[in-house]
Amino acid sequence: DTALQKPREVFRLPTDLTAYDNRLCASLHFSSSTWVALSDGTGRLYLIKSGKRGSSASEKWEIVFNEELESPFIIAHSVSFVKSDTHSVAVLLLRVEKDELDTKGSGFHITLEWVTIAEISKEGDHRYEIVKRRVLQGKSVPHYAAIEPSGDGLMIVSYKPFKFMQDEDDKLEENDNAKATDEKKEPLYYWQQTEDDVTITVPIPEDIAKDDVKVHFSPDNICVTLKDQPALMEGKLYSSVDHESCTWILREKESLEISLIKKNEGSRWPELILGDTRGEFIMDSSQGSEISESLMHLTSEVM
């Protein structure tokens, strides 16, 4: 059962690349079980609908979008998602570029371009177009860079920071983001995880007693209420839990500690409750080191 089967060609780049001097190796990322993001190494991005891979010998990969995006890049990550009934694919492109202004450092900077491609319907014509492009710049290749499953944010682990490079047209958005940051409230809850479980800490008022707390567990959902107030936390968990083994405890009347037992041991959750941004994830130093070490060989190849 473990023997490799004979290779089968599923896709061939439509362009002869031998004429390009300044090109990188082709790279691809499986955005989902049916979508693929592909770079030919010359600066052209392809979005491919593959169908359910491995389900048929006649599997066909179909190009639904391709566009030249200036300089060559490799694909660091991609994700397929549906929002407001519109299918989109977000792709993260990585470039190592010369920096003429950097005379004392390496002479290079790292660019991450976050591209969102969405299905557009116009007069019965369905096609995919780029709807948003955002660029970040830093001075070191990230150990880890990924787009959140919802397509709403980036997760970056890097020795040196990255910052958005914004055009004049984006200054209004930048001001709005700055205002939102200034008005940002304290997290509603904090959470951390191991390979086996997730621990949630919820700060609560001192006058809350144990009988005031109601925590309901189900295989895929959680609901937390205090007294007769609306639910404090409620929603679908990122992954299933062993709900009969989940527990909670009130610690010194200052915080509620909830323990969730993962059903799929060994998996890492990028978020706790789907779409809930009110919590803050706390990564301990050992987890950060594990991620960096597991991805170090990739960054070496990039440089």
Coordinates of C-alpha atoms in Angstrom, one line a residue:
D1 CA 0.0 0.0 0.0
T2 CA 2.9 2.4 0.5
A3 CA 4.5 1.8 -2.9
L4 CA 4.4 4.9 -5.2
Q5 CA 2.3 4.5 -8.3
K6 CA 3.5 5.5 -11.8
P7 CA 3.6 9.3 -12.2
R8 CA 0.7 10.8 -14.1
E9 CA 0.9 14.2 -15.8
V10 CA -2.0 16.4 -14.7
F11 CA -0.8 19.9 -15.9
R12 CA 1.8 21.4 -18.2
L13 CA 2.7 25.1 -18.2
P14 CA 1.4 26.6 -21.5
T15 CA 4.5 28.8 -22.0
D16 CA 8.1 27.8 -22.9
L17 CA 10.2 29.2 -20.1
T18 CA 13.7 28.6 -21.6
A19 CA 13.8 32.1 -23.1
Y20 CA 13.5 33.8 -19.6
D21 CA 16.9 34.6 -18.0
N22 CA 15.8 36.1 -14.8
R23 CA 13.4 33.4 -13.5
L24 CA 13.0 31.3 -10.4
C25 CA 12.0 27.7 -10.0
A26 CA 8.2 27.1 -10.5
S27 CA 6.3 26.8 -7.2
L28 CA 2.8 25.9 -6.3
H29 CA 0.5 25.7 -3.2
F30 CA -2.7 23.6 -2.8
S31 CA -5.2 26.2 -1.7
S32 CA -7.8 23.6 -1.0
S33 CA -8.7 20.0 -2.1
T34 CA -9.9 21.5 -5.4
W35 CA -7.9 24.7 -6.0
V36 CA -4.2 25.3 -6.8
A37 CA -2.1 28.5 -6.9
L38 CA 0.9 28.2 -9.3
S39 CA 3.9 30.4 -10.2
D40 CA 5.9 29.7 -13.3
G41 CA 8.9 31.5 -11.9
T42 CA 8.8 34.4 -14.4
G43 CA 6.3 36.6 -12.5
R44 CA 3.1 35.1 -13.8
L45 CA 0.5 33.8 -11.3
Y46 CA -2.0 31.0 -12.2
L47 CA -5.1 30.0 -10.4
I48 CA -6.1 26.5 -11.3
K49 CA -9.3 24.5 -10.6
S50 CA -8.1 20.9 -10.2
G51 CA -11.3 19.1 -9.3
K52 CA -11.0 16.7 -6.4
R53 CA -7.5 15.5 -6.7
G54 CA -6.8 11.8 -6.8
S55 CA -10.5 10.8 -7.3
S56 CA -10.2 10.1 -11.0
A57 CA -7.7 8.9 -13.6
S58 CA -9.1 11.5 -16.0
E59 CA -8.6 14.4 -13.5
K60 CA -8.2 17.7 -15.4
W61 CA -6.5 20.9 -14.2
E62 CA -8.2 24.0 -15.7
I63 CA -6.7 27.5 -15.6
V64 CA -9.3 29.9 -14.5
F65 CA -7.0 32.9 -14.0
N66 CA -3.5 34.0 -15.0
E67 CA -1.8 37.4 -14.9
E68 CA 1.7 38.9 -15.1
L69 CA 2.6 40.4 -11.7
E70 CA 5.9 42.2 -12.5
S71 CA 9.0 40.6 -11.0
P72 CA 9.4 36.8 -10.3
F73 CA 8.2 35.4 -7.0
I74 CA 7.6 32.1 -5.2
I75 CA 4.3 31.2 -3.6
A76 CA 4.6 31.1 0.2
H77 CA 1.0 30.2 1.0
S78 CA -2.6 30.3 -0.3
V79 CA -6.1 29.7 1.0
S80 CA -9.5 29.2 -0.6
F81 CA -12.5 30.6 1.1
V82 CA -16.1 31.7 0.6
K83 CA -17.4 35.0 2.0
S84 CA -20.8 36.6 1.3
D85 CA -21.5 33.8 -1.2
T86 CA -18.4 34.9 -3.2
H87 CA -15.5 32.4 -3.7
S88 CA -12.0 33.9 -3.3
V89 CA -8.4 32.6 -3.2
A90 CA -5.8 34.6 -1.3
V91 CA -2.2 34.0 -2.3
L92 CA 1.0 35.1 -0.5
L93 CA 3.9 35.8 -2.8
L94 CA 7.5 36.1 -1.6
R95 CA 10.3 38.1 -3.4
V96 CA 13.9 38.8 -2.5
E97 CA 14.7 42.2 -4.0
K98 CA 17.7 44.6 -4.3
D99 CA 17.5 47.6 -2.0
E100 CA 19.5 50.5 -3.4
L101 CA 18.9 52.5 -0.2
D102 CA 20.4 49.8 2.0
T103 CA 24.1 50.6 1.8
K104 CA 25.1 49.3 5.2
G105 CA 23.2 46.0 5.3
S106 CA 22.8 43.1 2.9
G107 CA 21.6 45.3 0.1
F108 CA 18.3 43.3 -0.2
H109 CA 14.9 43.4 1.3
I110 CA 12.1 40.8 1.5
T111 CA 8.7 41.6 0.0
L112 CA 5.5 39.7 0.8
E113 CA 2.6 40.5 -1.5
W114 CA -0.9 39.5 -0.4
V115 CA -3.1 39.0 -3.4
T116 CA -6.8 38.3 -3.3
I117 CA -8.5 36.9 -6.4
A118 CA -12.3 36.6 -6.4
E119 CA -15.0 35.3 -8.7
I120 CA -16.7 38.2 -10.5
S121 CA -20.1 37.9 -12.2
K122 CA -20.9 40.5 -14.9
E123 CA -23.9 40.2 -17.2
G124 CA -23.8 36.4 -16.9
D125 CA -20.1 36.2 -17.4
H126 CA -18.2 34.4 -14.6
R127 CA -14.5 35.0 -14.3
Y128 CA -11.8 35.5 -11.6
E129 CA -10.0 38.9 -11.1
I130 CA -7.6 40.4 -8.6
V131 CA -9.7 42.5 -6.2
K132 CA -7.0 43.5 -3.8
R133 CA -3.2 43.7 -3.6
R134 CA -1.3 44.5 -0.4
V135 CA 2.5 44.6 0.0
L136 CA 4.6 44.1 3.2
Q137 CA 8.4 44.6 3.4
G138 CA 11.0 43.3 5.9
K139 CA 14.7 42.6 6.2
S140 CA 14.7 38.9 6.9
V141 CA 13.0 35.9 5.2
P142 CA 10.1 34.8 7.5
H143 CA 10.4 31.5 9.3
Y144 CA 6.7 31.1 8.8
A145 CA 4.1 33.1 6.8
A146 CA 0.5 32.1 6.2
I147 CA -2.9 33.6 5.4
E148 CA -5.6 33.0 8.0
P149 CA -8.3 30.4 6.8
S150 CA -10.9 33.2 6.6
G151 CA -8.6 35.3 4.3
D152 CA -8.8 38.2 6.8
G153 CA -5.3 38.3 8.1
L154 CA -1.7 37.1 8.0
M155 CA 0.4 35.1 10.4
I156 CA 4.1 35.8 10.2
V157 CA 7.0 34.5 12.3
S158 CA 10.2 36.5 11.4
Y159 CA 13.4 37.5 13.0
K160 CA 12.8 41.1 11.8
P161 CA 9.4 42.8 11.5
F162 CA 7.4 43.4 8.4
K163 CA 5.3 46.5 7.7
F164 CA 2.7 47.4 5.1
M165 CA 3.9 49.6 2.2
Q166 CA 0.9 51.7 1.3
D167 CA 0.1 53.9 -1.6
E168 CA -1.5 57.4 -1.5
D169 CA -4.9 55.8 -2.2
D170 CA -4.5 53.7 0.9
K171 CA -3.8 56.5 3.4
L172 CA -7.5 56.7 4.3
E173 CA -7.5 53.0 5.1
E174 CA -4.3 53.4 7.1
N175 CA -5.9 56.2 9.2
D176 CA -9.0 54.1 9.8
N177 CA -6.8 51.2 10.9
A178 CA -4.8 53.4 13.2
K179 CA -8.0 54.7 14.8
A180 CA -9.2 51.1 15.2
T181 CA -5.9 50.2 16.9
D182 CA -6.2 53.1 19.3
E183 CA -9.7 52.1 20.2
K184 CA -8.8 48.4 20.6
K185 CA -10.1 46.9 23.7
E186 CA -8.5 44.4 26.0
P187 CA -8.9 40.8 24.7
L188 CA -12.1 39.1 25.9
Y189 CA -10.1 35.9 26.5
Y190 CA -6.7 34.4 26.2
W191 CA -5.9 30.9 24.8
Q192 CA -2.9 28.6 24.3
Q193 CA -2.5 25.1 23.1
T194 CA -0.5 21.9 23.1
E195 CA -0.7 19.0 20.8
D196 CA -3.4 17.5 22.9
D197 CA -5.5 20.3 24.4
V198 CA -6.5 24.0 24.4
T199 CA -6.6 26.1 27.5
I200 CA -8.8 29.3 27.6
T201 CA -8.6 31.9 30.3
V202 CA -11.5 34.4 30.6
P203 CA -11.1 37.3 33.0
I204 CA -14.4 37.8 35.0
P205 CA -15.8 40.3 37.5
E206 CA -15.0 39.5 41.2
D207 CA -18.7 39.2 42.1
I208 CA -19.2 36.2 39.8
A209 CA -19.8 33.0 41.8
K210 CA -19.5 29.4 40.5
D211 CA -23.3 29.1 40.2
D212 CA -23.4 32.1 37.9
V213 CA -21.2 30.4 35.3
K214 CA -22.7 28.2 32.6
V215 CA -20.3 26.4 30.1
H216 CA -21.8 24.2 27.5
F217 CA -19.6 21.9 25.4
S218 CA -20.5 20.0 22.2
P219 CA -18.2 18.2 19.8
D220 CA -17.9 21.3 17.6
N221 CA -19.2 24.3 19.6
I222 CA -18.8 26.1 22.9
C223 CA -21.0 28.5 24.8
V224 CA -20.1 30.5 27.9
T225 CA -22.6 32.6 29.9
L226 CA -22.4 34.6 33.1
K227 CA -25.5 34.9 35.2
D228 CA -28.5 35.8 33.0
Q229 CA -26.4 37.9 30.5
P230 CA -26.1 37.2 26.8
A231 CA -23.4 34.6 25.9
L232 CA -19.9 35.8 26.7
M233 CA -18.4 33.3 24.2
E234 CA -20.3 31.3 21.7
G235 CA -19.5 29.7 18.3
K236 CA -18.1 26.9 16.2
L237 CA -14.7 25.7 17.3
Y238 CA -11.9 25.5 14.7
S239 CA -11.8 21.7 15.2
S240 CA -13.7 19.0 17.0
V241 CA -13.1 18.2 20.7
D242 CA -13.9 15.4 23.1
H243 CA -16.7 17.3 24.7
E244 CA -17.3 14.8 27.5
S245 CA -13.7 15.3 28.7
C246 CA -13.7 19.1 28.6
T247 CA -13.7 20.9 31.9
W248 CA -13.8 24.3 33.5
I249 CA -12.8 25.8 36.8
L250 CA -13.2 29.2 38.6
R251 CA -9.8 30.4 39.8
E252 CA -9.9 32.7 42.9
K253 CA -13.0 34.5 41.5
E254 CA -10.8 36.4 39.0
S255 CA -10.8 34.2 36.0
L256 CA -12.5 31.3 34.3
E257 CA -10.2 28.5 33.0
I258 CA -11.6 26.2 30.4
S259 CA -9.8 23.1 29.1
L260 CA -10.7 21.6 25.7
I261 CA -9.4 18.2 24.7
K262 CA -8.6 18.0 21.0
K263 CA -10.2 15.1 19.1
N264 CA -7.4 15.3 16.5
E265 CA -4.3 15.1 18.6
G266 CA -1.2 16.8 17.2
S267 CA -3.0 19.4 15.1
R268 CA -2.4 23.1 15.6
W269 CA -5.4 25.5 15.6
P270 CA -4.8 28.8 13.9
E271 CA -7.9 30.2 15.7
L272 CA -10.2 29.1 18.5
I273 CA -13.7 30.1 17.5
L274 CA -14.2 30.6 13.8
G275 CA -14.4 34.3 12.9
D276 CA -14.1 35.4 16.5
T277 CA -11.3 38.0 16.8
R278 CA -11.9 39.0 20.5
G279 CA -9.4 36.6 21.9
E280 CA -5.6 36.6 22.0
F281 CA -3.4 33.6 21.3
I282 CA -0.4 33.1 23.6
M283 CA 2.4 31.1 22.1
D284 CA 5.1 29.9 24.5
S285 CA 8.7 30.0 23.6
S286 CA 9.0 26.3 22.9
Q287 CA 6.3 26.4 20.3
G288 CA 7.9 29.3 18.6
S289 CA 11.2 27.4 18.4
E290 CA 9.5 24.3 17.0
I291 CA 7.9 26.3 14.2
S292 CA 11.1 28.1 13.4
E293 CA 13.2 24.8 13.4
S294 CA 10.6 22.9 11.3
L295 CA 10.7 25.7 8.6
M296 CA 14.4 26.6 8.7
H297 CA 15.2 24.4 5.7
L298 CA 12.7 26.2 3.6
T299 CA 14.1 29.7 4.3
S300 CA 17.6 28.4 3.5
E301 CA 16.5 27.3 0.1
V302 CA 14.8 30.6 -0.5
M303 CA 18.0 32.6 0.2

